[in-house]
Amino acid sequence: MQLLTAARATMMHSLLTEVLEEPVSEGRALIDFLRASMAWLDREVVRVLFLDTGNRLIRDEIMAVGSSRSAPVHHQEILRRALVLDAAALLLVHNHPAGDPSPSAADRRSTRKLAAGAATLGIAFHDHLIVARSGWVSFRAKGLLETG
């Protein structure tokens, strides 16, 4: 068991190192890191990648842990944290433990609310990614975010 734990830690470190080498984008390295760290969790986890003006990672923080079906998204807490970190942009990520990354109606409502709040504060909302065992979804790529 210790060998598996060490191998996983080494793999996660390697994936994170690739993500940190360049400005954060929705490239393969980021998706691989997020899927490896979240897709097989048994509870929904909401995390936010806080970025600087060059889209470099300031912090990657878990903002909520929920049940197997949902996790609370506390918009005010996310935006407050972005201000404290002096983040210029953010990327919202969560997982779907059931395995299907399709956005729910609640995911869509919550994303619109967070994106609007970020815009009010002058913080870019790059995307909302949902990762799952069967794949991943980008709200921006699906046309579920306002362009800008």
mmCIF file with all atom_site columns, C-alpha atoms in Angstrom:
data_model
loop_
_atom_site.group_PDB
_atom_site.id
_atom_site.type_symbol
_atom_site.label_atom_id
_atom_site.label_alt_id
_atom_site.label_comp_id
_atom_site.label_asym_id
_atom_site.label_entity_id
_atom_site.label_seq_id
_atom_site.pdbx_PDB_ins_code
_atom_site.Cartn_x
_atom_site.Cartn_y
_atom_site.Cartn_z
_atom_site.occupancy
_atom_site.B_iso_or_equiv
_atom_site.pdbx_formal_charge
_atom_site.auth_seq_id
_atom_site.auth_comp_id
_atom_site.auth_asym_id
_atom_site.auth_atom_id
_atom_site.pdbx_PDB_model_num
ATOM 1   C CA . MET A 1 1   ? 0.000   0.000  0.000   1.00 0.00 ? 1   MET A CA 1
ATOM 2   C CA . GLN A 1 2   ? 2.860   2.369  0.806   1.00 0.00 ? 2   GLN A CA 1
ATOM 3   C CA . LEU A 1 3   ? 4.322   1.750  -2.637  1.00 0.00 ? 3   LEU A CA 1
ATOM 4   C CA . LEU A 1 4   ? 1.029   2.696  -4.314  1.00 0.00 ? 4   LEU A CA 1
ATOM 5   C CA . THR A 1 5   ? 0.748   5.810  -2.165  1.00 0.00 ? 5   THR A CA 1
ATOM 6   C CA . ALA A 1 6   ? 4.293   6.840  -3.062  1.00 0.00 ? 6   ALA A CA 1
ATOM 7   C CA . ALA A 1 7   ? 3.700   6.159  -6.761  1.00 0.00 ? 7   ALA A CA 1
ATOM 8   C CA . ARG A 1 8   ? 0.521   8.255  -6.727  1.00 0.00 ? 8   ARG A CA 1
ATOM 9   C CA . ALA A 1 9   ? 2.290   11.118 -4.936  1.00 0.00 ? 9   ALA A CA 1
ATOM 10  C CA . THR A 1 10  ? 5.105   11.008 -7.496  1.00 0.00 ? 10  THR A CA 1
ATOM 11  C CA . MET A 1 11  ? 2.632   11.002 -10.399 1.00 0.00 ? 11  MET A CA 1
ATOM 12  C CA . MET A 1 12  ? 0.655   13.926 -8.942  1.00 0.00 ? 12  MET A CA 1
ATOM 13  C CA . HIS A 1 13  ? 3.853   15.916 -8.375  1.00 0.00 ? 13  HIS A CA 1
ATOM 14  C CA . SER A 1 14  ? 4.926   15.281 -11.964 1.00 0.00 ? 14  SER A CA 1
ATOM 15  C CA . LEU A 1 15  ? 1.543   16.345 -13.337 1.00 0.00 ? 15  LEU A CA 1
ATOM 16  C CA . LEU A 1 16  ? 1.474   19.481 -11.187 1.00 0.00 ? 16  LEU A CA 1
ATOM 17  C CA . THR A 1 17  ? 5.007   20.383 -12.267 1.00 0.00 ? 17  THR A CA 1
ATOM 18  C CA . GLU A 1 18  ? 3.858   20.299 -15.910 1.00 0.00 ? 18  GLU A CA 1
ATOM 19  C CA . VAL A 1 19  ? 0.920   22.582 -15.076 1.00 0.00 ? 19  VAL A CA 1
ATOM 20  C CA . LEU A 1 20  ? 3.165   25.098 -13.321 1.00 0.00 ? 20  LEU A CA 1
ATOM 21  C CA . GLU A 1 21  ? 5.740   25.314 -16.122 1.00 0.00 ? 21  GLU A CA 1
ATOM 22  C CA . GLU A 1 22  ? 3.530   27.527 -18.290 1.00 0.00 ? 22  GLU A CA 1
ATOM 23  C CA . PRO A 1 23  ? 0.658   29.929 -17.751 1.00 0.00 ? 23  PRO A CA 1
ATOM 24  C CA . VAL A 1 24  ? -2.430  27.968 -16.754 1.00 0.00 ? 24  VAL A CA 1
ATOM 25  C CA . SER A 1 25  ? -4.624  27.115 -19.719 1.00 0.00 ? 25  SER A CA 1
ATOM 26  C CA . GLU A 1 26  ? -6.933  24.291 -20.542 1.00 0.00 ? 26  GLU A CA 1
ATOM 27  C CA . GLY A 1 27  ? -4.107  22.319 -22.049 1.00 0.00 ? 27  GLY A CA 1
ATOM 28  C CA . ARG A 1 28  ? -3.592  18.614 -21.703 1.00 0.00 ? 28  ARG A CA 1
ATOM 29  C CA . ALA A 1 29  ? -1.343  18.984 -18.640 1.00 0.00 ? 29  ALA A CA 1
ATOM 30  C CA . LEU A 1 30  ? -4.039  20.798 -16.654 1.00 0.00 ? 30  LEU A CA 1
ATOM 31  C CA . ILE A 1 31  ? -6.779  18.354 -17.630 1.00 0.00 ? 31  ILE A CA 1
ATOM 32  C CA . ASP A 1 32  ? -4.540  15.363 -16.811 1.00 0.00 ? 32  ASP A CA 1
ATOM 33  C CA . PHE A 1 33  ? -3.721  16.846 -13.402 1.00 0.00 ? 33  PHE A CA 1
ATOM 34  C CA . LEU A 1 34  ? -7.355  17.640 -12.570 1.00 0.00 ? 34  LEU A CA 1
ATOM 35  C CA . ARG A 1 35  ? -8.677  14.282 -13.724 1.00 0.00 ? 35  ARG A CA 1
ATOM 36  C CA . ALA A 1 36  ? -5.968  12.385 -11.831 1.00 0.00 ? 36  ALA A CA 1
ATOM 37  C CA . SER A 1 37  ? -6.618  14.341 -8.644  1.00 0.00 ? 37  SER A CA 1
ATOM 38  C CA . MET A 1 38  ? -10.421 14.509 -8.768  1.00 0.00 ? 38  MET A CA 1
ATOM 39  C CA . ALA A 1 39  ? -12.177 12.197 -11.231 1.00 0.00 ? 39  ALA A CA 1
ATOM 40  C CA . TRP A 1 40  ? -12.278 9.146  -8.973  1.00 0.00 ? 40  TRP A CA 1
ATOM 41  C CA . LEU A 1 41  ? -13.226 10.850 -5.716  1.00 0.00 ? 41  LEU A CA 1
ATOM 42  C CA . ASP A 1 42  ? -16.393 9.552  -4.055  1.00 0.00 ? 42  ASP A CA 1
ATOM 43  C CA . ARG A 1 43  ? -17.640 13.022 -3.075  1.00 0.00 ? 43  ARG A CA 1
ATOM 44  C CA . GLU A 1 44  ? -17.980 16.233 -5.046  1.00 0.00 ? 44  GLU A CA 1
ATOM 45  C CA . VAL A 1 45  ? -15.121 18.631 -4.484  1.00 0.00 ? 45  VAL A CA 1
ATOM 46  C CA . VAL A 1 46  ? -15.082 22.257 -5.603  1.00 0.00 ? 46  VAL A CA 1
ATOM 47  C CA . ARG A 1 47  ? -11.684 23.799 -6.180  1.00 0.00 ? 47  ARG A CA 1
ATOM 48  C CA . VAL A 1 48  ? -10.587 27.107 -7.580  1.00 0.00 ? 48  VAL A CA 1
ATOM 49  C CA . LEU A 1 49  ? -7.385  27.924 -9.399  1.00 0.00 ? 49  LEU A CA 1
ATOM 50  C CA . PHE A 1 50  ? -6.538  31.546 -8.602  1.00 0.00 ? 50  PHE A CA 1
ATOM 51  C CA . LEU A 1 51  ? -4.371  33.143 -11.296 1.00 0.00 ? 51  LEU A CA 1
ATOM 52  C CA . ASP A 1 52  ? -2.254  36.269 -11.647 1.00 0.00 ? 52  ASP A CA 1
ATOM 53  C CA . THR A 1 53  ? -2.320  38.679 -14.608 1.00 0.00 ? 53  THR A CA 1
ATOM 54  C CA . GLY A 1 54  ? -0.057  36.333 -16.581 1.00 0.00 ? 54  GLY A CA 1
ATOM 55  C CA . ASN A 1 55  ? -2.376  33.376 -15.878 1.00 0.00 ? 55  ASN A CA 1
ATOM 56  C CA . ARG A 1 56  ? 0.209   31.817 -13.596 1.00 0.00 ? 56  ARG A CA 1
ATOM 57  C CA . LEU A 1 57  ? -1.105  29.872 -10.647 1.00 0.00 ? 57  LEU A CA 1
ATOM 58  C CA . ILE A 1 58  ? -1.213  31.801 -7.378  1.00 0.00 ? 58  ILE A CA 1
ATOM 59  C CA . ARG A 1 59  ? -3.113  29.139 -5.426  1.00 0.00 ? 59  ARG A CA 1
ATOM 60  C CA . ASP A 1 60  ? -5.080  25.967 -6.037  1.00 0.00 ? 60  ASP A CA 1
ATOM 61  C CA . GLU A 1 61  ? -7.600  25.672 -3.218  1.00 0.00 ? 61  GLU A CA 1
ATOM 62  C CA . ILE A 1 62  ? -10.369 23.300 -2.309  1.00 0.00 ? 62  ILE A CA 1
ATOM 63  C CA . MET A 1 63  ? -13.327 25.524 -1.518  1.00 0.00 ? 63  MET A CA 1
ATOM 64  C CA . ALA A 1 64  ? -15.934 22.875 -0.653  1.00 0.00 ? 64  ALA A CA 1
ATOM 65  C CA . VAL A 1 65  ? -16.412 19.158 -0.173  1.00 0.00 ? 65  VAL A CA 1
ATOM 66  C CA . GLY A 1 66  ? -19.914 17.793 -0.508  1.00 0.00 ? 66  GLY A CA 1
ATOM 67  C CA . SER A 1 67  ? -21.781 14.552 -0.955  1.00 0.00 ? 67  SER A CA 1
ATOM 68  C CA . SER A 1 68  ? -21.743 12.061 -3.808  1.00 0.00 ? 68  SER A CA 1
ATOM 69  C CA . ARG A 1 69  ? -24.332 14.210 -5.608  1.00 0.00 ? 69  ARG A CA 1
ATOM 70  C CA . SER A 1 70  ? -23.502 17.840 -4.862  1.00 0.00 ? 70  SER A CA 1
ATOM 71  C CA . ALA A 1 71  ? -21.186 20.292 -3.169  1.00 0.00 ? 71  ALA A CA 1
ATOM 72  C CA . PRO A 1 72  ? -21.969 23.818 -2.055  1.00 0.00 ? 72  PRO A CA 1
ATOM 73  C CA . VAL A 1 73  ? -20.445 26.659 -4.040  1.00 0.00 ? 73  VAL A CA 1
ATOM 74  C CA . HIS A 1 74  ? -20.057 29.663 -1.771  1.00 0.00 ? 74  HIS A CA 1
ATOM 75  C CA . HIS A 1 75  ? -19.664 32.479 -4.276  1.00 0.00 ? 75  HIS A CA 1
ATOM 76  C CA . GLN A 1 76  ? -18.875 35.133 -1.687  1.00 0.00 ? 76  GLN A CA 1
ATOM 77  C CA . GLU A 1 77  ? -16.099 32.998 -0.177  1.00 0.00 ? 77  GLU A CA 1
ATOM 78  C CA . ILE A 1 78  ? -14.530 32.351 -3.571  1.00 0.00 ? 78  ILE A CA 1
ATOM 79  C CA . LEU A 1 79  ? -14.637 36.026 -4.522  1.00 0.00 ? 79  LEU A CA 1
ATOM 80  C CA . ARG A 1 80  ? -13.358 37.113 -1.099  1.00 0.00 ? 80  ARG A CA 1
ATOM 81  C CA . ARG A 1 81  ? -10.455 34.702 -1.442  1.00 0.00 ? 81  ARG A CA 1
ATOM 82  C CA . ALA A 1 82  ? -9.694  36.017 -4.942  1.00 0.00 ? 82  ALA A CA 1
ATOM 83  C CA . LEU A 1 83  ? -9.495  39.536 -3.535  1.00 0.00 ? 83  LEU A CA 1
ATOM 84  C CA . VAL A 1 84  ? -7.273  38.476 -0.632  1.00 0.00 ? 84  VAL A CA 1
ATOM 85  C CA . LEU A 1 85  ? -4.912  36.719 -3.058  1.00 0.00 ? 85  LEU A CA 1
ATOM 86  C CA . ASP A 1 86  ? -5.047  39.670 -5.476  1.00 0.00 ? 86  ASP A CA 1
ATOM 87  C CA . ALA A 1 87  ? -6.055  37.225 -8.207  1.00 0.00 ? 87  ALA A CA 1
ATOM 88  C CA . ALA A 1 88  ? -6.657  38.614 -11.670 1.00 0.00 ? 88  ALA A CA 1
ATOM 89  C CA . ALA A 1 89  ? -8.531  35.526 -12.833 1.00 0.00 ? 89  ALA A CA 1
ATOM 90  C CA . LEU A 1 90  ? -10.002 32.288 -11.628 1.00 0.00 ? 90  LEU A CA 1
ATOM 91  C CA . LEU A 1 91  ? -10.873 28.885 -12.943 1.00 0.00 ? 91  LEU A CA 1
ATOM 92  C CA . LEU A 1 92  ? -13.593 26.897 -11.172 1.00 0.00 ? 92  LEU A CA 1
ATOM 93  C CA . VAL A 1 93  ? -13.315 23.103 -11.171 1.00 0.00 ? 93  VAL A CA 1
ATOM 94  C CA . HIS A 1 94  ? -15.423 20.374 -9.670  1.00 0.00 ? 94  HIS A CA 1
ATOM 95  C CA . ASN A 1 95  ? -15.938 16.661 -10.128 1.00 0.00 ? 95  ASN A CA 1
ATOM 96  C CA . HIS A 1 96  ? -18.944 14.443 -10.719 1.00 0.00 ? 96  HIS A CA 1
ATOM 97  C CA . PRO A 1 97  ? -18.439 11.204 -8.762  1.00 0.00 ? 97  PRO A CA 1
ATOM 98  C CA . ALA A 1 98  ? -21.185 9.420  -10.722 1.00 0.00 ? 98  ALA A CA 1
ATOM 99  C CA . GLY A 1 99  ? -18.878 9.526  -13.744 1.00 0.00 ? 99  GLY A CA 1
ATOM 100 C CA . ASP A 1 100 ? -20.794 11.792 -16.155 1.00 0.00 ? 100 ASP A CA 1
ATOM 101 C CA . PRO A 1 101 ? -19.274 15.260 -16.552 1.00 0.00 ? 101 PRO A CA 1
ATOM 102 C CA . SER A 1 102 ? -22.423 16.802 -18.056 1.00 0.00 ? 102 SER A CA 1
ATOM 103 C CA . PRO A 1 103 ? -23.319 20.092 -16.323 1.00 0.00 ? 103 PRO A CA 1
ATOM 104 C CA . SER A 1 104 ? -26.507 20.106 -14.278 1.00 0.00 ? 104 SER A CA 1
ATOM 105 C CA . ALA A 1 105 ? -28.965 22.989 -14.208 1.00 0.00 ? 105 ALA A CA 1
ATOM 106 C CA . ALA A 1 106 ? -27.589 23.873 -10.749 1.00 0.00 ? 106 ALA A CA 1
ATOM 107 C CA . ASP A 1 107 ? -24.031 23.876 -12.160 1.00 0.00 ? 107 ASP A CA 1
ATOM 108 C CA . ARG A 1 108 ? -25.138 26.313 -14.858 1.00 0.00 ? 108 ARG A CA 1
ATOM 109 C CA . ARG A 1 109 ? -26.944 28.654 -12.441 1.00 0.00 ? 109 ARG A CA 1
ATOM 110 C CA . SER A 1 110 ? -24.062 28.669 -9.994  1.00 0.00 ? 110 SER A CA 1
ATOM 111 C CA . THR A 1 111 ? -21.532 29.345 -12.752 1.00 0.00 ? 111 THR A CA 1
ATOM 112 C CA . ARG A 1 112 ? -23.506 32.300 -14.102 1.00 0.00 ? 112 ARG A CA 1
ATOM 113 C CA . LYS A 1 113 ? -23.748 33.773 -10.603 1.00 0.00 ? 113 LYS A CA 1
ATOM 114 C CA . LEU A 1 114 ? -20.031 33.354 -9.885  1.00 0.00 ? 114 LEU A CA 1
ATOM 115 C CA . ALA A 1 115 ? -18.996 34.709 -13.295 1.00 0.00 ? 115 ALA A CA 1
ATOM 116 C CA . ALA A 1 116 ? -21.217 37.775 -12.807 1.00 0.00 ? 116 ALA A CA 1
ATOM 117 C CA . GLY A 1 117 ? -19.770 38.412 -9.350  1.00 0.00 ? 117 GLY A CA 1
ATOM 118 C CA . ALA A 1 118 ? -16.231 38.070 -10.635 1.00 0.00 ? 118 ALA A CA 1
ATOM 119 C CA . ALA A 1 119 ? -16.937 40.487 -13.494 1.00 0.00 ? 119 ALA A CA 1
ATOM 120 C CA . THR A 1 120 ? -18.299 43.043 -11.032 1.00 0.00 ? 120 THR A CA 1
ATOM 121 C CA . LEU A 1 121 ? -14.990 42.892 -9.157  1.00 0.00 ? 121 LEU A CA 1
ATOM 122 C CA . GLY A 1 122 ? -12.878 43.027 -12.323 1.00 0.00 ? 122 GLY A CA 1
ATOM 123 C CA . ILE A 1 123 ? -11.748 39.419 -11.980 1.00 0.00 ? 123 ILE A CA 1
ATOM 124 C CA . ALA A 1 124 ? -11.686 37.327 -15.147 1.00 0.00 ? 124 ALA A CA 1
ATOM 125 C CA . PHE A 1 125 ? -13.674 34.103 -14.934 1.00 0.00 ? 125 PHE A CA 1
ATOM 126 C CA . HIS A 1 126 ? -11.854 31.861 -17.397 1.00 0.00 ? 126 HIS A CA 1
ATOM 127 C CA . ASP A 1 127 ? -13.954 28.722 -17.190 1.00 0.00 ? 127 ASP A CA 1
ATOM 128 C CA . HIS A 1 128 ? -15.740 26.107 -15.158 1.00 0.00 ? 128 HIS A CA 1
ATOM 129 C CA . LEU A 1 129 ? -14.422 22.602 -15.721 1.00 0.00 ? 129 LEU A CA 1
ATOM 130 C CA . ILE A 1 130 ? -16.201 19.456 -14.619 1.00 0.00 ? 130 ILE A CA 1
ATOM 131 C CA . VAL A 1 131 ? -14.082 16.313 -14.454 1.00 0.00 ? 131 VAL A CA 1
ATOM 132 C CA . ALA A 1 132 ? -15.322 12.749 -14.161 1.00 0.00 ? 132 ALA A CA 1
ATOM 133 C CA . ARG A 1 133 ? -14.199 9.211  -14.827 1.00 0.00 ? 133 ARG A CA 1
ATOM 134 C CA . SER A 1 134 ? -15.734 9.291  -18.313 1.00 0.00 ? 134 SER A CA 1
ATOM 135 C CA . GLY A 1 135 ? -14.203 12.620 -19.363 1.00 0.00 ? 135 GLY A CA 1
ATOM 136 C CA . TRP A 1 136 ? -14.439 16.334 -18.761 1.00 0.00 ? 136 TRP A CA 1
ATOM 137 C CA . VAL A 1 137 ? -16.460 19.361 -19.829 1.00 0.00 ? 137 VAL A CA 1
ATOM 138 C CA . SER A 1 138 ? -15.473 22.990 -20.307 1.00 0.00 ? 138 SER A CA 1
ATOM 139 C CA . PHE A 1 139 ? -18.318 25.474 -19.895 1.00 0.00 ? 139 PHE A CA 1
ATOM 140 C CA . ARG A 1 140 ? -16.526 27.913 -22.196 1.00 0.00 ? 140 ARG A CA 1
ATOM 141 C CA . ALA A 1 141 ? -16.028 25.310 -24.961 1.00 0.00 ? 141 ALA A CA 1
ATOM 142 C CA . LYS A 1 142 ? -19.684 24.284 -24.675 1.00 0.00 ? 142 LYS A CA 1
ATOM 143 C CA . GLY A 1 143 ? -20.804 27.912 -25.072 1.00 0.00 ? 143 GLY A CA 1
ATOM 144 C CA . LEU A 1 144 ? -22.178 28.054 -21.541 1.00 0.00 ? 144 LEU A CA 1
ATOM 145 C CA . LEU A 1 145 ? -20.218 31.191 -20.600 1.00 0.00 ? 145 LEU A CA 1
ATOM 146 C CA . GLU A 1 146 ? -20.454 34.683 -21.900 1.00 0.00 ? 146 GLU A CA 1
ATOM 147 C CA . THR A 1 147 ? -17.459 35.455 -24.074 1.00 0.00 ? 147 THR A CA 1
ATOM 148 C CA . GLY A 1 148 ? -15.042 37.973 -22.751 1.00 0.00 ? 148 GLY A CA 1
#
